[in-house]
Structures are given as C-alpha cells and as structure tokens.
Amino acid sequence: MPALDKSLVANLPMFAGMPADDLDEIVREAQSIRYPKGSPVFQQDEEAHSFFVLLHGHLRVMKVTPDGQQVVVRFVTPGDIFGIAMAMNRQTYPASALAIVDSIALVWPSAVWPRLVARHPALAVNTIQTIGSRLQDAHTRVVEISTEQVEKRVAHALLRLARQAGRKSADGVQIDFPISRQDVAEMTGTTLHTVSRILSAWEDRGLVESGRQRITICDPHKLFMLADSPAT
Amino acid sequence: MPALDKSLVANLPMFAGMPADDLDEIVREAQSIRYPKGSPVFQQDEEAHSFFVLLHGHLRVMKVTPDGQQVVVRFVTPGDIFGIAMAMNRQTYPASALAIVDSIALVWPSAVWPRLVARHPALAVNTIQTIGSRLQDAHTRVVEISTEQVEKRVAHALLRLARQAGRKSADGVQIDFPISRQDVAEMTGTTLHTVSRILSAWEDRGLVESGRQRITICDPHKLFMLADSPAT
C-alpha cells in the first residue's frame, strides 16, 4: 500500500494554515478506509476509538432515542472532520454515522488527538471553528423547531443542504447525495406524511422536484422568500 | 485598581492544566467588569469585540427571530467562557447575553484570542471540550423538541438546570438563579400557558415548587422517572 501523503488533505479547510511538513506528519498517522454504501462507520454509544476526515462520499449522522425514534443530526460531506467525541471529553460516540454512498475516510486512533492538537495550534483553531459552526447550526435548528411552522422549517432545511452540498443541474440545484422524505422529516421534527404533503404542494408550484432519494430545488429564490416570509 | 491575578481563574475547568505563569499572563490581559442585574453584556448582531469568563452571577443568553419570537439558548454560570463568536470565525455575536442578577466577568478583546490559543494549547483543548459539550446539549435539545411530548421536554430542561446550577435547600434542589415560567417556555419550544399548566399539575403532585422567578425541584427522582418513562 503506498504511504498516504499530504496531497489528500492540503486543500481542506480543517488543515488550512499548516506547514506542509506538519501535514505529512499528521497524515502518516492515519489509515484510509473504504465504507461501502449502507455500512456503518460507527454506532451510537460505541467506544470512541477513532476520529475521521471524510475524503469522498457522504454520511448520515443520526441519534436514536431510548424509545426508538430517529433524528438526523447532520450529513457529513467531503472535507469534514467527524467522530471527534474524544476531543469533546466523551468516551463514546453520541450518534451513529452511516455511509449513504460508497465513501472513503482517513481514520486516526482517538489516542493521538491530544498530541496532534498540542503540537499543531492551527489544528486546534480550525477545530474550534468547525465545532463552533456546528453549534450555531444546532442553535438555529432549535430556534426553527421552537418557533417556525413546519413548512418554513422544511424550506430552511433544504436551503441549508443546498448550500452545504448543492450541485447545479439543468433543473436547478440538486442535493448531491441520496436523501429521502423520511430524512427530511427526521431533520425537521415532523412526520413523513407532512413532508410529503409539503413537497407535493411545492412541486405543483414548480419550487422543487423530488424523486426516490433525490431532491432538486428548481427555484431557490422563491423557496428562500417562503422560508423568510413573516409569520402569519 | 489592583492588578488582576491568576487566583481569579486558577480553579476554573477552562484553565485546567495550565502553568501558573501562563495563567498570570492571560489574566493580565483581561479587565474585570460588573454588570448590574438587568443590564446587557452584549447584543445579538453586535460586533464581537470581546470574549468573557463569568466570575460571579448568572446570565441568560437568547436569540430573537426576525419576527420577534425569543428562544433561550442557555444560562451562563460562574466559570463559563462565553461570547467567543470570534473563535468560531464570526464577526458578530449570534445571540444576546443579559445579566439576570448582579454579575462580574473577565473581559478580553477578541483580537487577543488567536495569540492566546496558539501559545497555550491547554486553552485550545479546554475550549474544544467546552464547545463540544454545548454542541451535545444543543443536539439533545433538537432531539427532545423533535420527538418528545412537551411534559417530558420541560422535565428534561429542569433536570439539566438543576445539574448545572442546582443548590440543595430544605425543600429539594433549587435552581440557583431567577427563572420564570416564560424562560422555561422559551427553552422548550412551547407556550407560557402550557408551562404553567404543567408546573401547576406537578406542584399538586409534590414534584416541584415554583414562585415568581424561582423553581425548586422537590422530588428529583420522580421527575427523572417522568422524563425518561417510555412514550405512551
């Protein structure tokens, strides 16, 4: 197996501002692992043995409640660091991560984290920014679920996905990984039935197109206006 | 004014594992500022000029939506770092902080943050843990608001406050700062009316006692059982 080198990560925001030698040193401690579509990367409550950077593919991160209800925490896209439970002082993963397409990640043993952060301040600074931006997303979701009607929550969720992982297509902006109506329901605190009703109404109005595991935003501007219109 | 010294922060988790000389150096760059009860520490969307460590008192952090609805993000208790918008790569504060009792904070200019973190890896590691634990709290709230009936959400919110800022009293565990039923409503995505109905029913059963700006959990065990009972 050829040695991994810095070319894998040099352009990722997570490693911005780091000298090339440092990057080589960090990447040398990682393994590259393939996760076929449908396979778990880690499970909620499992010992947090590793942390990861996604190189290719997409993952769904979800939490299951004691009585079996599921909530989508976020989707992981290439370049994201994830599974850093140990950096947050946890012994176990707080959620599960599943490959929703064939995916490849760099994998480090959790035990190397304290040394990497102590030796590479830029890594610490970037990690604080990354977790901080996830914290703001999470607070935005709390505010949306607490105060917005469900139609606006669904609009905001789709617009966020389009920003995070949108790909321009002939029909508009397609969310660049398999996503179901059930996923959207689990991101917005509502039911599959309600999401289906909303998306069908939007399709009639030409705002979105959706098929099995696929959502395209045909008119992002109109969806944005709908998401941010005053409460009625 | 006497110079500030490390005795102010030496026992705070945020500064754990740092040499005494480093602490002195960090604290020398701070000012100590008093915030009388009812005064703002910073406002949502204001330029993030400073970051803070609360030494004494309690703050409420809240976000207001464009149409004027308010959500409580969290309560800040002594020892907490807050207002680190700049560390998260933001130019403005994402929420407002208000002193709910007379409070004192150490205040640093945001501009010193990159240098402090680069020179003191323990500060970076502790910050990652702090933001990480807030991220987990936020995800827990998302899961609760998405999946739980309102009575359980209120129970979970009160139990978290008791853990974070509970003081044993003759009657049980009192939440150690002024908190209103409206605050509880804004923490759990429900209305004042619903919170009042739930707390009144719990008072009748001897679970809690609440008065103006005051909540005591008389029977934490029963409240815990109620919060974690299977969905019906």
Coordinates of N, CA, C and O in Angstrom, one line a residue, chain A residues 29-110:
Chain A
E29 N 0.0 9.3 10.2 CA -0.6 8.5 11.4 C -2.0 8.0 11.1 O -2.6 7.3 11.9
A30 N -2.5 8.4 9.9 CA -3.9 7.9 9.5 C -3.9 6.7 8.6 O -2.9 6.4 8.0
Q31 N -5.0 6.0 8.6 CA -5.3 5.0 7.7 C -6.4 5.5 6.8 O -7.2 6.2 7.2
S32 N -6.4 5.0 5.5 CA -7.5 5.3 4.7 C -8.4 4.1 4.6 O -8.0 3.0 4.3
I33 N -9.7 4.3 4.9 CA -10.7 3.1 4.9 C -11.9 3.4 4.0 O -12.4 4.5 4.0
R34 N -12.3 2.4 3.3 CA -13.5 2.5 2.4 C -14.7 2.0 3.2 O -14.6 1.0 3.9
Y35 N -15.8 2.7 3.1 CA -17.1 2.3 3.7 C -18.1 2.1 2.5 O -18.6 3.2 2.0
P36 N -18.4 0.9 2.2 CA -19.4 0.7 1.1 C -20.7 1.3 1.5 O -21.1 1.4 2.7
K37 N -21.5 1.7 0.5 CA -22.9 2.3 0.7 C -23.6 1.4 1.6 O -23.7 0.1 1.5
G38 N -24.2 2.0 2.6 CA -25.1 1.2 3.6 C -24.3 0.7 4.8 O -25.0 0.1 5.7
S39 N -23.0 0.9 4.8 CA -22.3 0.3 6.0 C -22.1 1.4 7.1 O -21.9 2.6 6.8
P40 N -22.1 1.0 8.3 CA -21.8 1.9 9.4 C -20.4 2.3 9.6 O -19.5 1.4 9.4
V41 N -20.1 3.5 9.9 CA -18.7 4.0 10.2 C -18.5 3.8 11.7 O -17.5 3.3 12.2
F42 N -19.5 4.2 12.5 CA -19.5 3.9 13.9 C -21.0 4.0 14.4 O -21.8 4.5 13.7
Q43 N -21.2 3.4 15.6 CA -22.5 3.3 16.2 C -22.6 4.2 17.5 O -21.7 4.2 18.2
Q44 N -23.8 4.8 17.6 CA -24.1 5.5 18.9 C -23.8 4.6 20.1 O -24.1 3.4 20.1
D45 N -23.1 5.2 21.1 CA -22.8 4.5 22.4 C -21.6 3.6 22.3 O -21.2 3.0 23.3
E46 N -21.1 3.4 21.1 CA -19.9 2.5 20.9 C -18.6 3.3 21.4 O -18.6 4.6 21.4
E47 N -17.6 2.6 21.9 CA -16.4 3.3 22.4 C -15.8 4.1 21.2 O -15.7 3.7 20.1
A48 N -15.5 5.4 21.6 CA -15.0 6.3 20.5 C -13.5 6.0 20.3 O -12.6 6.8 20.7
H49 N -13.2 5.0 19.5 CA -11.8 4.5 19.3 C -11.1 5.4 18.3 O -9.9 5.5 18.3
S50 N -11.8 6.1 17.4 CA -11.1 6.8 16.2 C -11.8 8.1 16.0 O -13.0 8.3 16.3
F51 N -11.1 9.0 15.3 CA -11.7 10.1 14.6 C -11.4 10.1 13.2 O -10.5 9.4 12.7
F52 N -12.1 10.9 12.4 CA -12.1 10.7 10.9 C -12.1 12.1 10.2 O -12.6 13.1 10.7
V53 N -11.6 12.0 8.9 CA -11.9 13.1 8.0 C -12.4 12.4 6.7 O -11.8 11.5 6.2
L54 N -13.6 12.9 6.2 CA -14.2 12.2 5.1 C -13.5 12.8 3.8 O -13.4 14.0 3.6
L55 N -13.0 11.9 3.0 CA -12.3 12.2 1.7 C -13.3 12.2 0.5 O -13.2 13.0 -0.4
H56 N -14.2 11.3 0.6 CA -15.1 11.0 -0.6 C -16.4 10.4 -0.1 O -16.4 9.6 0.8
G57 N -17.5 10.8 -0.7 CA -18.8 10.2 -0.4 C -19.6 11.1 0.5 O -19.4 12.3 0.7
H58 N -20.6 10.5 1.2 CA -21.5 11.2 2.1 C -22.0 10.3 3.2 O -22.2 9.1 2.9
L59 N -22.1 10.8 4.4 CA -22.6 10.0 5.5 C -23.8 10.7 6.1 O -23.9 11.9 6.0
R60 N -24.7 9.9 6.7 CA -25.7 10.4 7.5 C -25.4 10.2 9.0 O -25.1 9.0 9.4
V61 N -25.5 11.2 9.8 CA -25.3 11.1 11.3 C -26.6 11.2 12.0 O -27.4 12.1 11.7
M62 N -26.9 10.2 12.8 CA -28.3 10.2 13.4 C -28.2 9.7 14.8 O -27.3 8.9 15.2
K63 N -29.2 10.2 15.6 CA -29.3 9.8 17.0 C -30.6 9.0 17.1 O -31.6 9.4 16.5
V64 N -30.6 8.0 17.9 CA -31.9 7.2 18.2 C -32.2 7.4 19.6 O -31.4 7.3 20.5
T65 N -33.5 7.7 19.9 CA -33.9 7.9 21.3 C -34.2 6.5 22.0 O -34.3 5.5 21.3
P66 N -34.2 6.5 23.3 CA -34.5 5.2 24.0 C -35.7 4.5 23.5 O -35.7 3.3 23.5
D67 N -36.7 5.2 23.1 CA -37.9 4.5 22.6 C -37.9 4.4 21.0 O -39.0 4.2 20.4
G68 N -36.7 4.5 20.4 CA -36.6 4.1 19.0 C -36.9 5.2 18.0 O -36.9 4.9 16.8
Q69 N -37.2 6.4 18.4 CA -37.3 7.4 17.4 C -36.0 7.9 16.9 O -35.0 8.0 17.6
Q70 N -35.9 8.3 15.6 CA -34.6 8.6 15.0 C -34.6 10.1 14.6 O -35.6 10.6 14.1
V71 N -33.5 10.8 14.8 CA -33.3 12.2 14.4 C -32.0 12.3 13.6 O -31.0 11.8 14.0
V72 N -32.1 12.9 12.4 CA -30.9 13.2 11.6 C -30.1 14.4 12.3 O -30.7 15.5 12.4
V73 N -28.9 14.2 12.7 CA -28.1 15.2 13.3 C -27.5 16.1 12.2 O -27.6 17.3 12.2
R74 N -26.9 15.5 11.2 CA -26.4 16.2 10.0 C -25.9 15.2 9.0 O -25.8 14.0 9.2
F75 N -25.6 15.7 7.8 CA -24.9 15.0 6.8 C -23.5 15.4 6.7 O -23.1 16.6 6.8
V76 N -22.6 14.4 6.6 CA -21.1 14.7 6.5 C -20.8 14.7 5.0 O -21.1 13.8 4.3
T77 N -20.1 15.8 4.6 CA -19.6 15.9 3.2 C -18.1 15.9 3.2 O -17.4 16.1 4.2
P78 N -17.5 15.7 2.0 CA -16.1 15.6 1.9 C -15.4 16.8 2.5 O -15.8 17.9 2.3
G79 N -14.3 16.5 3.2 CA -13.5 17.6 3.9 C -13.9 17.7 5.4 O -13.2 18.3 6.1
D80 N -15.1 17.2 5.8 CA -15.5 17.3 7.2 C -14.7 16.4 8.1 O -14.5 15.2 7.8
I81 N -14.4 16.9 9.3 CA -13.9 16.1 10.4 C -15.1 15.6 11.1 O -16.1 16.3 11.3
F82 N -15.1 14.4 11.6 CA -16.2 13.8 12.4 C -15.8 12.7 13.3 O -14.6 12.3 13.2
G83 N -16.6 12.4 14.3 CA -16.3 11.4 15.2 C -15.3 11.8 16.3 O -14.6 11.0 16.9
I84 N -15.2 13.1 16.5 CA -14.2 13.6 17.5 C -14.8 13.7 18.9 O -14.5 14.6 19.7
A85 N -15.5 12.6 19.2 CA -16.1 12.5 20.6 C -15.1 12.7 21.6 O -15.3 13.4 22.6
M86 N -13.9 12.1 21.4 CA -12.9 12.1 22.4 C -12.4 13.5 22.7 O -12.1 13.9 23.8
A87 N -12.3 14.3 21.6 CA -11.8 15.7 21.8 C -12.8 16.5 22.7 O -12.5 17.5 23.3
M88 N -14.1 16.0 22.7 CA -15.1 16.7 23.5 C -15.2 16.0 24.8 O -16.2 16.2 25.5
N89 N -14.3 15.2 25.2 CA -14.2 14.6 26.5 C -15.3 13.5 26.7 O -15.7 13.3 27.8
R90 N -15.7 12.9 25.6 CA -16.6 11.7 25.7 C -15.9 10.4 25.4 O -15.0 10.4 24.6
Q91 N -16.3 9.4 26.1 CA -15.7 8.1 25.8 C -16.4 7.3 24.7 O -15.8 6.4 24.2
T92 N -17.6 7.7 24.4 CA -18.4 7.0 23.4 C -18.9 8.0 22.4 O -19.0 9.2 22.6
Y93 N -19.3 7.5 21.2 CA -19.9 8.3 20.2 C -21.3 8.7 20.5 O -22.1 7.8 20.9
P94 N -21.7 10.0 20.4 CA -23.1 10.4 20.8 C -24.1 10.1 19.7 O -25.3 10.3 20.0
A95 N -23.7 9.6 18.6 CA -24.6 9.4 17.5 C -24.0 8.3 16.6 O -22.8 7.9 16.8
S96 N -24.8 7.8 15.6 CA -24.3 6.8 14.6 C -24.0 7.5 13.3 O -24.6 8.5 12.9
A97 N -23.0 7.0 12.5 CA -22.7 7.5 11.2 C -22.7 6.4 10.2 O -22.2 5.3 10.4
L98 N -23.5 6.6 9.1 CA -23.7 5.6 8.1 C -23.4 6.1 6.7 O -23.7 7.2 6.4
A99 N -22.6 5.3 5.9 CA -22.3 5.7 4.6 C -23.6 5.6 3.7 O -24.1 4.5 3.6
I100 N -24.0 6.7 3.1 CA -25.2 6.6 2.3 C -24.8 6.5 0.8 O -25.7 6.2 0.0
V101 N -23.5 6.6 0.5 CA -23.0 6.2 -0.8 C -21.6 5.6 -0.5 O -21.2 5.7 0.6
D102 N -21.0 5.0 -1.5 CA -19.6 4.5 -1.2 C -18.7 5.6 -0.8 O -18.7 6.7 -1.4
S103 N -18.0 5.5 0.3 CA -17.3 6.6 0.9 C -15.9 6.1 1.3 O -15.6 5.0 1.5
I104 N -15.0 7.1 1.5 CA -13.6 6.9 1.9 C -13.3 7.9 3.0 O -13.5 9.1 2.8
A105 N -12.7 7.5 4.1 CA -12.3 8.4 5.2 C -10.9 8.1 5.6 O -10.4 7.0 5.5
L106 N -10.2 9.2 6.1 CA -9.0 9.0 6.8 C -9.4 8.7 8.3 O -10.3 9.4 8.8
V107 N -8.7 7.8 8.9 CA -9.0 7.4 10.2 C -7.8 7.4 11.1 O -6.8 6.8 10.8
W108 N -7.9 8.1 12.3 CA -6.8 8.2 13.3 C -7.3 7.6 14.6 O -8.5 7.7 14.9
P109 N -6.4 6.9 15.3 CA -6.8 6.5 16.7 C -7.1 7.7 17.5 O -6.3 8.7 17.5
S110 N -8.2 7.7 18.3 CA -8.5 8.8 19.2 C -7.3 9.2 20.1 O -7.2 10.4 20.4

